[in-house]
């Protein structure tokens, strides 16, 4: 199975935690103009009616823009780890509206009272211990 440009683009977007608007900004770094809806079409399922195949030119421009985005320019260098940390910080934390409650099973079973007068019975070994010889001679 061959990876298409769309697959590569998708994997980079997920790995670098990029939103569509950030991808538009990265492409603008190399003077390549594209809309968010056009980018969204690359990430659709192949069977979807609005799916568009990502061409070599778009992927090439994205990769060139990504280098500038992560490393900066000669005049204004950046640390890629700082840029990626900033992306992580921009991702909103998922908050659930319902407060989590502790799970309580709805059963009417009553626990048997623990009787301390019984001694713990030793566990019965069901399978006997077996030593395997894989054909290696011992020294």
Short mmCIF file of C-alpha atoms in Angstrom, two decimals:
data_model
loop_
_atom_site.label_atom_id
_atom_site.label_comp_id
_atom_site.label_asym_id
_atom_site.label_seq_id
_atom_site.Cartn_x
_atom_site.Cartn_y
_atom_site.Cartn_z
CA UNK A 1 0.00 0.00 0.00
CA UNK A 2 1.50 3.31 -1.07
CA UNK A 3 1.15 6.46 0.97
CA UNK A 4 -0.38 9.35 -0.89
CA UNK A 5 0.48 13.01 -0.39
CA UNK A 6 -2.81 13.28 1.52
CA UNK A 7 -1.68 10.56 3.96
CA UNK A 8 1.65 12.32 4.54
CA UNK A 9 -0.12 15.66 5.03
CA UNK A 10 -2.58 14.09 7.52
CA UNK A 11 0.17 12.42 9.54
CA UNK A 12 2.19 15.64 9.72
CA UNK A 13 -0.87 17.60 10.82
CA UNK A 14 -1.60 15.13 13.62
CA UNK A 15 2.02 14.71 14.71
CA UNK A 16 2.64 18.46 14.87
CA UNK A 17 -0.82 19.22 16.32
CA UNK A 18 -1.67 21.77 13.63
CA UNK A 19 -5.07 23.33 12.99
CA UNK A 20 -6.22 24.27 9.49
CA UNK A 21 -5.68 27.99 10.16
CA UNK A 22 -2.11 27.27 11.27
CA UNK A 23 -1.50 25.32 8.05
CA UNK A 24 -2.77 28.34 6.06
CA UNK A 25 -0.28 30.55 7.95
CA UNK A 26 2.57 28.08 7.29
CA UNK A 27 1.80 28.06 3.56
CA UNK A 28 1.71 31.87 3.54
CA UNK A 29 5.32 31.87 4.83
CA UNK A 30 6.34 30.66 1.36
CA UNK A 31 3.85 32.96 -0.43
CA UNK A 32 1.40 30.16 -1.19
CA UNK A 33 -2.23 31.22 -0.73
CA UNK A 34 -4.86 28.59 0.02
CA UNK A 35 -8.17 28.64 1.91
CA UNK A 36 -9.09 26.62 5.00
CA UNK A 37 -11.84 24.82 3.07
CA UNK A 38 -9.36 23.72 0.40
CA UNK A 39 -7.09 22.34 3.13
CA UNK A 40 -10.05 20.58 4.76
CA UNK A 41 -10.72 18.79 1.48
CA UNK A 42 -7.26 17.13 1.67
CA UNK A 43 -8.08 15.59 5.05
CA UNK A 44 -11.43 14.08 4.04
CA UNK A 45 -12.03 10.39 3.42
CA UNK A 46 -11.20 9.29 -0.14
CA UNK A 47 -14.83 8.25 -0.69
CA UNK A 48 -16.20 11.67 0.32
CA UNK A 49 -17.61 13.79 -2.50
CA UNK A 50 -15.49 16.84 -1.53
CA UNK A 51 -12.21 14.89 -1.25
CA UNK A 52 -9.34 16.50 -3.19
CA UNK A 53 -6.02 14.84 -3.93
CA UNK A 54 -3.07 16.79 -2.54
CA UNK A 55 -0.65 17.64 -5.31
CA UNK A 56 3.13 17.58 -5.09
CA UNK A 57 3.32 21.38 -5.30
CA UNK A 58 1.10 21.90 -2.25
CA UNK A 59 2.95 19.32 -0.14
CA UNK A 60 6.33 20.73 -1.23
CA UNK A 61 5.27 24.27 -0.31
CA UNK A 62 3.89 23.05 3.02
CA UNK A 63 7.16 21.29 3.88
CA UNK A 64 9.21 24.37 2.92
CA UNK A 65 6.90 26.57 5.00
CA UNK A 66 7.09 24.11 7.88
CA UNK A 67 10.88 24.42 7.95
CA UNK A 68 10.56 28.20 8.24
CA UNK A 69 7.77 27.86 10.80
CA UNK A 70 9.76 25.52 13.06
CA UNK A 71 13.35 26.73 12.55
CA UNK A 72 12.76 30.35 11.65
CA UNK A 73 14.97 32.21 9.21
CA UNK A 74 18.72 32.88 9.29
CA UNK A 75 18.05 36.38 10.59
CA UNK A 76 15.50 35.23 13.16
CA UNK A 77 16.18 31.59 14.20
CA UNK A 78 13.72 29.69 16.40
CA UNK A 79 13.96 26.58 18.54
CA UNK A 80 11.62 23.92 17.07
CA UNK A 81 10.88 22.49 20.54
CA UNK A 82 9.61 25.90 21.70
CA UNK A 83 7.32 26.13 18.66
CA UNK A 84 5.91 22.63 19.27
CA UNK A 85 5.42 23.38 22.99
CA UNK A 86 3.45 26.47 21.98
CA UNK A 87 1.22 24.29 19.75
CA UNK A 88 0.57 21.92 22.67
CA UNK A 89 -0.33 24.86 24.92
CA UNK A 90 -2.83 26.19 22.38
CA UNK A 91 -4.83 22.95 22.32
CA UNK A 92 -7.88 23.48 24.52
CA UNK A 93 -8.35 21.05 27.38
CA UNK A 94 -11.47 18.94 27.07
CA UNK A 95 -13.84 19.71 29.90
CA UNK A 96 -16.95 17.70 30.49
CA UNK A 97 -20.05 19.54 31.58
CA UNK A 98 -21.20 16.76 33.91
CA UNK A 99 -19.13 16.31 37.06
CA UNK A 100 -17.79 12.79 37.27
CA UNK A 101 -19.45 10.76 39.99
CA UNK A 102 -18.12 7.64 41.56
CA UNK A 103 -19.58 4.43 40.14
CA UNK A 104 -21.89 2.67 42.57
CA UNK A 105 -23.31 -0.66 41.45
CA UNK A 106 -27.04 -1.02 42.05
CA UNK A 107 -27.15 -4.39 43.75
CA UNK A 108 -28.97 -5.69 46.79
CA UNK A 109 -26.34 -8.29 47.57
CA UNK A 110 -25.09 -8.27 51.12
CA UNK A 111 -21.53 -9.15 51.89
CA UNK A 112 -20.98 -12.22 53.98
CA UNK A 113 -19.52 -11.38 57.36
CA UNK A 114 -15.82 -12.16 57.50
CA UNK A 115 -15.14 -15.04 59.87
CA UNK A 116 -11.70 -14.83 61.43
CA UNK A 117 -11.76 -18.30 62.98
CA UNK A 118 -10.96 -20.11 59.70
CA UNK A 119 -7.35 -20.71 58.78
CA UNK A 120 -6.33 -19.75 55.25
CA UNK A 121 -6.29 -22.90 53.18
CA UNK A 122 -3.17 -23.43 51.07
CA UNK A 123 -3.77 -23.02 47.35
CA UNK A 124 -3.96 -26.27 45.46
CA UNK A 125 -1.55 -26.41 42.56
CA UNK A 126 -3.57 -27.48 39.54
CA UNK A 127 -0.76 -27.73 37.01
CA UNK A 128 2.52 -29.30 37.99
CA UNK A 129 5.71 -27.41 37.31
CA UNK A 130 7.26 -28.42 34.01
CA UNK A 131 10.80 -27.70 32.83
CA UNK A 132 11.16 -27.17 29.15
CA UNK A 133 14.31 -28.18 27.28
CA UNK A 134 14.47 -26.30 24.00
CA UNK A 135 17.19 -28.54 22.63
CA UNK A 136 20.03 -26.44 24.02
CA UNK A 137 22.72 -28.42 25.75
CA UNK A 138 23.70 -27.12 29.18
CA UNK A 139 27.34 -26.35 29.73
#
